GROMACS .gro file of C-alpha atoms in nm:
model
  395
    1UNK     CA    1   0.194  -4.152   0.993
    2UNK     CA    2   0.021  -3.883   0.926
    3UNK     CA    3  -0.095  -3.809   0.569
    4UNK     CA    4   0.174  -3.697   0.347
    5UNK     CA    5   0.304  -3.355   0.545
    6UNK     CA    6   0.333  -3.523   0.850
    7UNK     CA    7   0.708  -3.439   1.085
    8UNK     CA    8   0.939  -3.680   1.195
    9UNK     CA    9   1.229  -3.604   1.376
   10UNK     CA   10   1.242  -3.212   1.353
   11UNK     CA   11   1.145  -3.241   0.987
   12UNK     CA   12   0.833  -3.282   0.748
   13UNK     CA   13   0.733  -3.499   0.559
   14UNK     CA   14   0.653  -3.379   0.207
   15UNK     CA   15   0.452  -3.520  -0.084
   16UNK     CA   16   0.586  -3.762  -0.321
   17UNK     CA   17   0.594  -3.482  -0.570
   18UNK     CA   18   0.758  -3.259  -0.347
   19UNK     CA   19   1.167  -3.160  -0.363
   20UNK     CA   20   1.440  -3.056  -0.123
   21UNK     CA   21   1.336  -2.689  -0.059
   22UNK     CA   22   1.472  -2.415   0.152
   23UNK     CA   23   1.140  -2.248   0.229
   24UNK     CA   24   1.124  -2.512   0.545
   25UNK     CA   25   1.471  -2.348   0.704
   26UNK     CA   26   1.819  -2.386   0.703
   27UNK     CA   27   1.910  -2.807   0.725
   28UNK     CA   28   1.892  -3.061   0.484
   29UNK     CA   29   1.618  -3.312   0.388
   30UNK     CA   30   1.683  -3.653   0.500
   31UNK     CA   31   1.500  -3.979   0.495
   32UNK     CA   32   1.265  -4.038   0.739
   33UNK     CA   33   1.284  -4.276   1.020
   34UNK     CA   34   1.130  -4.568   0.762
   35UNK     CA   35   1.377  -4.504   0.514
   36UNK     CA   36   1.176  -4.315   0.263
   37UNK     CA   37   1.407  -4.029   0.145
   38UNK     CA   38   1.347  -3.650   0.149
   39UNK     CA   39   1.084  -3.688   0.400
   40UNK     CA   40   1.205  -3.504   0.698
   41UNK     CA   41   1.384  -3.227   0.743
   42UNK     CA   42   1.701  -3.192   1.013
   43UNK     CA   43   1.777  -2.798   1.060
   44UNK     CA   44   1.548  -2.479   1.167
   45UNK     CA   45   1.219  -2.435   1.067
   46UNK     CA   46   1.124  -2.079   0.946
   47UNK     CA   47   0.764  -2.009   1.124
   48UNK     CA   48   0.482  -1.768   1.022
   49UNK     CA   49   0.460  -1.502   1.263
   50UNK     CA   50   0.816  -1.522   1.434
   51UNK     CA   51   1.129  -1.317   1.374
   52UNK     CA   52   1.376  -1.580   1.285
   53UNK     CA   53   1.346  -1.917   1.312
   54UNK     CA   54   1.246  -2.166   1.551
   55UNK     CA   55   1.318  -2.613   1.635
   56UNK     CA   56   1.053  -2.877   1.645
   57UNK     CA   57   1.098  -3.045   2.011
   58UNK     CA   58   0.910  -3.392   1.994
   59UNK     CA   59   1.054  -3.623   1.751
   60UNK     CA   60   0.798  -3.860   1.719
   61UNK     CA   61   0.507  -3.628   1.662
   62UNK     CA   62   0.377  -3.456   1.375
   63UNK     CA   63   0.510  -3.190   1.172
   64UNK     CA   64   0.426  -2.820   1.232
   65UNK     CA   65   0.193  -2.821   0.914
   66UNK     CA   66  -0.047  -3.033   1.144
   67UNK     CA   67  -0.052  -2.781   1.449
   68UNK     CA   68  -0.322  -2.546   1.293
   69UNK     CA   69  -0.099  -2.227   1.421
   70UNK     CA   70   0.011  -2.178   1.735
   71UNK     CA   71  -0.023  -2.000   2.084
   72UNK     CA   72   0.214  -1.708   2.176
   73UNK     CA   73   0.541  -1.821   2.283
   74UNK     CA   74   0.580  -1.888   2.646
   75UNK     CA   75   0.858  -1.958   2.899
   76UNK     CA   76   0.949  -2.330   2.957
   77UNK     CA   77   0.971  -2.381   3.340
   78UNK     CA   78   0.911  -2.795   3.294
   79UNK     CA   79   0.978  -3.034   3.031
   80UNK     CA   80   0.865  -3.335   2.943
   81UNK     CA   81   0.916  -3.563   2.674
   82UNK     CA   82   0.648  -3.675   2.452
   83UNK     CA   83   0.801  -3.959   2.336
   84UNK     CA   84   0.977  -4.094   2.670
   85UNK     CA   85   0.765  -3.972   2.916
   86UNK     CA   86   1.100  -3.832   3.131
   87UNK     CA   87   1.118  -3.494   3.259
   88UNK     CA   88   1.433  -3.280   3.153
   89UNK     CA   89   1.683  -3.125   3.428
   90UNK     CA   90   1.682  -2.813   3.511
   91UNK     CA   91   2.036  -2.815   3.379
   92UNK     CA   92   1.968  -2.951   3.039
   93UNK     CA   93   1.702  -2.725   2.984
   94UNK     CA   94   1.962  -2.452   3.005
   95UNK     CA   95   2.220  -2.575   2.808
   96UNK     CA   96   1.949  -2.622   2.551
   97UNK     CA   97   1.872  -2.261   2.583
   98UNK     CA   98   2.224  -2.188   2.569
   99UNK     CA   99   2.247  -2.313   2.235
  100UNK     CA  100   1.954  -2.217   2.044
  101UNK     CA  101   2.055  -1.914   2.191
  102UNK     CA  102   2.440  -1.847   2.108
  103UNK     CA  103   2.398  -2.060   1.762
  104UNK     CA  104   1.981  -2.103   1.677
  105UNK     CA  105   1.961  -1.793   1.481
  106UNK     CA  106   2.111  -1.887   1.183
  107UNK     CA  107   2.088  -1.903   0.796
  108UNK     CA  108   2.352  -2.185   0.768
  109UNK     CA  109   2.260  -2.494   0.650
  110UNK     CA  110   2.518  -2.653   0.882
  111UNK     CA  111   2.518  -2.490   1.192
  112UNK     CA  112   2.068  -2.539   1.205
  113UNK     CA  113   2.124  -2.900   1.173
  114UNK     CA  114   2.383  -2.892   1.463
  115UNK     CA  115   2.174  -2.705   1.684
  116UNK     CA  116   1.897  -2.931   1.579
  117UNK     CA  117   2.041  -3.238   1.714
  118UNK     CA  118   2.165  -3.053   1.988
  119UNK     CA  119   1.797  -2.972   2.117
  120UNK     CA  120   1.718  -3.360   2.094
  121UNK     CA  121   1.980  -3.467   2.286
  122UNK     CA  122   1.869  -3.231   2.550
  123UNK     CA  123   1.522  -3.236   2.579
  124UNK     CA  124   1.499  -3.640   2.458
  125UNK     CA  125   1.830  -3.776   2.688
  126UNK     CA  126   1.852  -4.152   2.713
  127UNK     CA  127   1.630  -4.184   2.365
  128UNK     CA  128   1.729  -4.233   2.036
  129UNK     CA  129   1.747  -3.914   1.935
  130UNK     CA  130   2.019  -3.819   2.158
  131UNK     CA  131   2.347  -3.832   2.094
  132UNK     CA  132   2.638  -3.927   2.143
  133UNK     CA  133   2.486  -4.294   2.091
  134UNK     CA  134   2.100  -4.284   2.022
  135UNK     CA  135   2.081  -4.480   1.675
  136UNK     CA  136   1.831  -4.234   1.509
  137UNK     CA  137   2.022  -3.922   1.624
  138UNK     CA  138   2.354  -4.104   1.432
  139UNK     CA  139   2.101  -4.186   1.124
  140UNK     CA  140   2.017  -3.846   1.123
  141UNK     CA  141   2.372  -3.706   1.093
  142UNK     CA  142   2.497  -3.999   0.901
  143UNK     CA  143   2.325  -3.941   0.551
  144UNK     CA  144   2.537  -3.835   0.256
  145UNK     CA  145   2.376  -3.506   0.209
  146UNK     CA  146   2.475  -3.414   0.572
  147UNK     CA  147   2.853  -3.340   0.583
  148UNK     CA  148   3.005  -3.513   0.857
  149UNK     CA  149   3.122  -3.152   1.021
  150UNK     CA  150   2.751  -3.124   1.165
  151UNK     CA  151   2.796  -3.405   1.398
  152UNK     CA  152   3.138  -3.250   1.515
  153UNK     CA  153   3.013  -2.919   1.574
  154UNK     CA  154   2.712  -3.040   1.723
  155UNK     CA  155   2.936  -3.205   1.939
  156UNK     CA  156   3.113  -2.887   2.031
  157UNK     CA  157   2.761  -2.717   2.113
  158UNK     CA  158   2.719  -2.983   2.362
  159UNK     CA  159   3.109  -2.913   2.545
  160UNK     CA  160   3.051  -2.558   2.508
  161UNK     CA  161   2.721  -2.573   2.701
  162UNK     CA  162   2.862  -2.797   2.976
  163UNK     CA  163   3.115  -2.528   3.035
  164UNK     CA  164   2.989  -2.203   3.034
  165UNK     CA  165   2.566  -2.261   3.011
  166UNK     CA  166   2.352  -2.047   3.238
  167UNK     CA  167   2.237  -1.926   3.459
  168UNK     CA  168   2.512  -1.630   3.550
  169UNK     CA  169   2.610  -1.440   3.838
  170UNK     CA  170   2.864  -1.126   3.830
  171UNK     CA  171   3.193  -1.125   4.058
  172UNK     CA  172   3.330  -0.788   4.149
  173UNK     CA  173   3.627  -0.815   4.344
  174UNK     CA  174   3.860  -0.467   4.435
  175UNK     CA  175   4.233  -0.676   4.415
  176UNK     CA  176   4.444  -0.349   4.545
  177UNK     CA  177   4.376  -0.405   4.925
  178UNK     CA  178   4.180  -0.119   5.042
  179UNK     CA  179   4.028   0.201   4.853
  180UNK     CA  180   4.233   0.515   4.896
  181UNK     CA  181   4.070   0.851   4.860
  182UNK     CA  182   4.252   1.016   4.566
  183UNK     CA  183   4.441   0.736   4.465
  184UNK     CA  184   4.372   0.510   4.186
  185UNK     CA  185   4.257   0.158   4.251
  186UNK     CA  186   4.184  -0.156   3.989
  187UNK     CA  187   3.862  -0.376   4.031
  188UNK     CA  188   3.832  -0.687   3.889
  189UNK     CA  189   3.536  -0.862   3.767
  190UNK     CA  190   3.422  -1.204   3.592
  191UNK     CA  191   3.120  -1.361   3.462
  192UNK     CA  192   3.074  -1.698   3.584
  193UNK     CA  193   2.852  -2.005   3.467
  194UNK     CA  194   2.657  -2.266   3.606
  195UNK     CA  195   2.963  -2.494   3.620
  196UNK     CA  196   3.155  -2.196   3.778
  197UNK     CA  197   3.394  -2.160   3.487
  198UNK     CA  198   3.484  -1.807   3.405
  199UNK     CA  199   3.311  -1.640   3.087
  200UNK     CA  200   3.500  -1.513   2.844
  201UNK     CA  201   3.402  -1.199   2.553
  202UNK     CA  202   3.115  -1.022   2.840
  203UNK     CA  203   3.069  -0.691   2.801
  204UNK     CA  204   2.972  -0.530   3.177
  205UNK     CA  205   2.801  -0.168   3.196
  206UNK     CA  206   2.981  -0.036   3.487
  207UNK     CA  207   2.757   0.211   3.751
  208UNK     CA  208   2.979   0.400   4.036
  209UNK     CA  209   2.924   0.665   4.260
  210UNK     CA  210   3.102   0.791   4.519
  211UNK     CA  211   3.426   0.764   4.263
  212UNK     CA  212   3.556   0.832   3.917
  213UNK     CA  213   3.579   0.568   3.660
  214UNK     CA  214   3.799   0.550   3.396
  215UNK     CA  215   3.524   0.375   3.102
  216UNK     CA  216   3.149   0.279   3.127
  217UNK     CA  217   3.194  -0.080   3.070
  218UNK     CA  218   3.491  -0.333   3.039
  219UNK     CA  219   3.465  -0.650   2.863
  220UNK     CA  220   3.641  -1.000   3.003
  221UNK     CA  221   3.900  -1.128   2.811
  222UNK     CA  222   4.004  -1.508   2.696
  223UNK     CA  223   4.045  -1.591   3.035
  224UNK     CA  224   3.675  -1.479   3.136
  225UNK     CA  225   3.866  -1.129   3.371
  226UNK     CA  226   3.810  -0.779   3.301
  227UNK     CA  227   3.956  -0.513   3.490
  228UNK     CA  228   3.820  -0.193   3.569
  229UNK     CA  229   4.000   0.162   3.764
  230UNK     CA  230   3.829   0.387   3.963
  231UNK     CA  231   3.952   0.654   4.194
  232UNK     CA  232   3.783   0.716   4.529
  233UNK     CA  233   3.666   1.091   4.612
  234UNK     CA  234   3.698   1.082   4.933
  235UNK     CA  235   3.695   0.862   5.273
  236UNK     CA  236   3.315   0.729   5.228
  237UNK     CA  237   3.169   0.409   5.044
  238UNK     CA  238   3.205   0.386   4.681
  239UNK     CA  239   2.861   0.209   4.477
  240UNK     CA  240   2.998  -0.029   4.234
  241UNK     CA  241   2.732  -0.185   4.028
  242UNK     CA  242   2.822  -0.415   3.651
  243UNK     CA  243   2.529  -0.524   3.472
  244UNK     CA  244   2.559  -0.816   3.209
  245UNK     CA  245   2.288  -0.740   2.951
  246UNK     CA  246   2.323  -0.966   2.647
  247UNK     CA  247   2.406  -1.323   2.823
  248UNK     CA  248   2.308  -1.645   2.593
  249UNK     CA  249   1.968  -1.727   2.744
  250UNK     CA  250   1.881  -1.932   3.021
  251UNK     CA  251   1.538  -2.018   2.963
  252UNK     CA  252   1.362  -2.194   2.662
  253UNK     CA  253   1.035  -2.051   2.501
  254UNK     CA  254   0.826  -2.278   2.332
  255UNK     CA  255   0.499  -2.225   2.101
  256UNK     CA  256   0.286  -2.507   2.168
  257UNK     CA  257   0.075  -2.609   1.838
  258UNK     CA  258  -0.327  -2.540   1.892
  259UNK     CA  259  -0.328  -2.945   1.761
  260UNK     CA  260  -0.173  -3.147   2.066
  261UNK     CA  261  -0.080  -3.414   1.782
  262UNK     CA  262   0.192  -3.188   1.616
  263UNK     CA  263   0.565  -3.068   1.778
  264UNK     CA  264   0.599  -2.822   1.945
  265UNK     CA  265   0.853  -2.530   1.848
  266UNK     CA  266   1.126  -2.398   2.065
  267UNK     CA  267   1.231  -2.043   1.978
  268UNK     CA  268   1.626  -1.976   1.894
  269UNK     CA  269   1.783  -1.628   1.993
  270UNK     CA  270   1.675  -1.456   2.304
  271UNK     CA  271   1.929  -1.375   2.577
  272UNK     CA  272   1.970  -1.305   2.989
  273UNK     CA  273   2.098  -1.056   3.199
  274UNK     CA  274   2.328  -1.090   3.526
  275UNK     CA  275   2.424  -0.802   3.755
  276UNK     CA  276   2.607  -0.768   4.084
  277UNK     CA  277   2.632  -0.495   4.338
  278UNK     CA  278   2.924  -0.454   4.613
  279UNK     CA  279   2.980  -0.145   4.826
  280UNK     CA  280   3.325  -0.055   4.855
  281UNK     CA  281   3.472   0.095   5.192
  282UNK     CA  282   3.724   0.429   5.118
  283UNK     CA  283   3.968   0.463   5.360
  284UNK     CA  284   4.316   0.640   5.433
  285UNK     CA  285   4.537   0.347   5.556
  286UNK     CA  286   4.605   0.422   5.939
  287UNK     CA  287   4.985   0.492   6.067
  288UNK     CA  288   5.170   0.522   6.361
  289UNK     CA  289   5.387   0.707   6.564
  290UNK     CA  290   5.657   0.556   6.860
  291UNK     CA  291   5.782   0.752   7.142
  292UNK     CA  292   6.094   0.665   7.324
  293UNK     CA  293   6.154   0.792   7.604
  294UNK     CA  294   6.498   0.868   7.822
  295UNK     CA  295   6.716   1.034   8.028
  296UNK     CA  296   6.948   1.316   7.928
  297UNK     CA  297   7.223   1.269   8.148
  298UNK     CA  298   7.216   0.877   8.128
  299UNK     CA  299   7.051   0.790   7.802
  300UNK     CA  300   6.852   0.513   7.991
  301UNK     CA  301   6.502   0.433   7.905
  302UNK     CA  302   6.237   0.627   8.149
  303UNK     CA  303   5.914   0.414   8.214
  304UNK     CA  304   5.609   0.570   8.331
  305UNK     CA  305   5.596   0.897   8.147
  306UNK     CA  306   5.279   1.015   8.028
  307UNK     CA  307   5.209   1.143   7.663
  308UNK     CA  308   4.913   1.290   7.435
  309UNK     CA  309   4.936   1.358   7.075
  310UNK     CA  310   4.756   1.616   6.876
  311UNK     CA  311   4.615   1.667   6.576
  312UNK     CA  312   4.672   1.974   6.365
  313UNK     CA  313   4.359   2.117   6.532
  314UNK     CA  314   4.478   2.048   6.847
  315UNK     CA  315   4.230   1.806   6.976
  316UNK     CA  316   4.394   1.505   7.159
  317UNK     CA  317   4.330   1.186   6.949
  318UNK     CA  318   4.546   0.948   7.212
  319UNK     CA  319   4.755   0.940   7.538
  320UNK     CA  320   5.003   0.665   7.668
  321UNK     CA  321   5.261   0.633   7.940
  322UNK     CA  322   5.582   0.460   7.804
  323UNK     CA  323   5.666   0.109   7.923
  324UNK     CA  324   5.955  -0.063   8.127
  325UNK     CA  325   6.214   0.007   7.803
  326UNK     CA  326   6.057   0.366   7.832
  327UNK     CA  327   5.816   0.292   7.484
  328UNK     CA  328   5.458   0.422   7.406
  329UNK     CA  329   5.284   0.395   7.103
  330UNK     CA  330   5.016   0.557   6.942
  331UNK     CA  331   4.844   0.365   6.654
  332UNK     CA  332   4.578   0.405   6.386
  333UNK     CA  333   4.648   0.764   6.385
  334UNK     CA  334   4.567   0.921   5.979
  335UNK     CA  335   4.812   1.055   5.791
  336UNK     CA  336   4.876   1.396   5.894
  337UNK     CA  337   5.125   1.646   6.134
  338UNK     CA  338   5.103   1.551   6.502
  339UNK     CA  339   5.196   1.741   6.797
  340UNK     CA  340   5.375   1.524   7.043
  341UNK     CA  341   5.301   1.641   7.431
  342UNK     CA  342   5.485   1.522   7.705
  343UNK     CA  343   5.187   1.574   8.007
  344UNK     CA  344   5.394   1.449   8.289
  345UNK     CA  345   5.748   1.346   8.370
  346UNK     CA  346   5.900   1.107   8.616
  347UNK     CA  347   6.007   1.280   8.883
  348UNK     CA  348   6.371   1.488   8.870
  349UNK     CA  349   6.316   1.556   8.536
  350UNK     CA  350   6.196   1.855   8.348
  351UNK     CA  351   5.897   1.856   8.087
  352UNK     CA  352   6.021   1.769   7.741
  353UNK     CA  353   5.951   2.033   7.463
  354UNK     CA  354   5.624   1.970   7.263
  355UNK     CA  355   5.704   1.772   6.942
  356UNK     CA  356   5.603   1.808   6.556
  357UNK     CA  357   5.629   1.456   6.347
  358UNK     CA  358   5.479   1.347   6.034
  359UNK     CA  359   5.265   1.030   5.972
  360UNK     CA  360   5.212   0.851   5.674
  361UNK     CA  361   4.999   0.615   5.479
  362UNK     CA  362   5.077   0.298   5.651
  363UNK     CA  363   5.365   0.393   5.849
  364UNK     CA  364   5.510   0.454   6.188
  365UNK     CA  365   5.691   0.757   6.263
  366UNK     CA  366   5.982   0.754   6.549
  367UNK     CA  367   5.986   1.024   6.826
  368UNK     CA  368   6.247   1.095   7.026
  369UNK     CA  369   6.252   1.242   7.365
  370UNK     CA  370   6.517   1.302   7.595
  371UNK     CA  371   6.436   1.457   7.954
  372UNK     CA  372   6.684   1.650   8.123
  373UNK     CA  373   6.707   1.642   8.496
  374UNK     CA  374   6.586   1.867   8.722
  375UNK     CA  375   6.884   2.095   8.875
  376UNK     CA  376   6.981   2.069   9.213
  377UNK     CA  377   6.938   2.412   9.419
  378UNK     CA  378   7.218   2.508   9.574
  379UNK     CA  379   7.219   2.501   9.949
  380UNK     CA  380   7.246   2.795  10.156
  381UNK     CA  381   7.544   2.865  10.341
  382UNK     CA  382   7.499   2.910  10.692
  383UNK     CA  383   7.556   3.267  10.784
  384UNK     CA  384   7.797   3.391  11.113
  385UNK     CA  385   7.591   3.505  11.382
  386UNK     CA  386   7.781   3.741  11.630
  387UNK     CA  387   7.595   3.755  11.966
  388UNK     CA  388   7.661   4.054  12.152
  389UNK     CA  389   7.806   4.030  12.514
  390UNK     CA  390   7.554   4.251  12.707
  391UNK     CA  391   7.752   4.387  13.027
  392UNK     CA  392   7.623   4.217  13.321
  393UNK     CA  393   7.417   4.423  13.573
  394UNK     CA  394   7.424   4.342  13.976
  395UNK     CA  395   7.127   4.343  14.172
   0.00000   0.00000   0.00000
């Protein structure tokens, strides 16, 4: 010990004269770990020179009375325990910051103590400050004065952080099959956690170009999906960007006391930010068009004929000579009016007339072409030919 302000647990240790006041932060006084009542403190601590409120982080150190101030608060990229000597997991150092974050800032009584215990159990695992079995960290939450709902919901703090702590990364995902240019198409996005489970309540500032957007931001629902519509301008790439700006944080700060013999302080509040970029092709959906081919006179399939089609413009954009059962087809063609142009027939048969036909989005139009045969000339008749006797002369 100490003196008489000295900290144990997250708490200090007041003097004998001394009462159960709120100016030390949200929580409750409790005894301390000797038994001697209203001596430490289990809850927030409100800190000169901080907005809000901040959580001693070494239980068996001094309170923050001892620290003689403390340094600017810095990011916590390591942890180790005072009191165990163990380092802290990456992981658990998020879920603590998930906490203080979501729940830290607080005025309630209840809720500090929760998140108190909470911050033990992460940053002092395997010790007996952390729950769900350390025997100080049940002392602590066992006293009369503490209502037996702090343990629960610090319990819940603990679940919720295994599901859906930090850090985040932004899905975006179109779910209508390809963009079409002019037509409206749904994009769905989720927030997910380190655990992978889907987030639920984000709000996502939406950024697009190269298309129209129907709001600036979408928010997921229960089940951690929003969905968002945009409509392509034209066949190009669409910029879809979603930025998550107010994400429970992912990273602890700490103050760290100018006396090494005090706690040091983590800071509750803060947030993090997750955002995702994907770049989204526009494009018509390709048709098709068939040609069969036969004979006029004998409706049977004519192999080897050559075809082109046209565009509107008039500029060939394929050629084909029909198969055995007298079929050709042209494919990926856009949706448009074709000219269908038959460039060379089998032989007895006349050219086919040219062709119009429609394709559509996705489809294949049939053609039709019959050639007609060739007529046979007629022969010539063979004409008479008189020849004239000529009188015979003598010599």
């Amino acid at each position: 010990m100490l003196g008489a302000a000295v900290a144990l647990g997250t708490g200090i240790l007041l003097a004998p004269h001394a009462v159960a006041a709120d100016k030390w932060g949200p929580g409750y006084l409790i005894p301390d770990s000797t038994g001697k009542p209203n001596t430490s403190h289990i809850g927030a601590y409100n800190t000169a020179g901080i907005d809000g409120v901040a959580y001693c982080a070494d239980p068996e150190l001094a309170g923050p009375d001892a620290a003689g101030g403390y340094g600017p608060a810095r990011p916590v990229t390591a942890w180790t325990s005072k009191a165990t000597g163990k380092t802290s997991s990456g992981e658990d150092l998020a879920r603590a910051a998930y906490v203080l974050s979501k729940y830290g800032q607080t005025t309630s009584d209840e809720q500090a103590a929760s998140v108190d215990a909470v911050v033990y159990t992460y940053l002092e695992a395997g010790s007996t400050y952390a729950l769900p079995d350390g025997k100080r960290a049940l002392e602590r939450l066992g006293y009369s004065n503490v209502p037996p709902s702090v343990k629960k919901r610090a319990t819940g703090y603990l679940n919720e952080a295994k599901t859906f702590a930090g850090p985040y990364k932004v899905n975006i995902k179109p779910i209508d099959g390809p963009l079409k240019a002019g037509v409206k198409s749904s994009v769905t996005l989720d927030v997910t956690s380190a655990s992978g489970h889907k987030v639920p309540g984000v709000k996502l500032d939406l950024d697009v170009s190269g298309a129209a957007a129907d709001a600036a931001s979408v928010t997921t629902n229960a089940d951690g999906v929003a969905t968002a519509t945009i409509t392509p301008a034209k066949d190009s790439t669409v910029d879809f960007k979603a930025e998550a700006k107010t994400l429970p944080a992912t990273q602890l700060r700490a103050l760290t006391p100018n006396d090494s013999k005090a706690q040091r302080l983590l800071l509750a509040g803060s947030s993090s930010s997750a955002q995702a970029e994907v770049h989204l092709k526009t494009e018509s959906p390709k048709g098709a068009l068939t040609v069969t081919k036969t004979a006029a006179d004998t409706a049977k399939p004519l192999s080897g004929v050559e075809f082109a089609v046209k565009d509107s413009s008039g500029k060939t954009v394929a050629t084909g000579k029909t198969d055995a059962k007298g079929v050709w087809e042209a494919k990926d063609l856009a949706p448009g009016t074709y000219t269908v142009h038959e460039v060379e027939a089998v032989e007895g048969y006349q050219l086919a007339a040219d062709q119009k036909t429609t394709v559509t989005d996705g489809k294949a139009a049939d053609v039709a072409v019959k050639d007609v045969r060739i007529p046979e000339q007629p022969k010539p008749k063979p004409r008479p030919v008189t020849i004239p006797v000529l009188p015979q002369t003598g010599a």
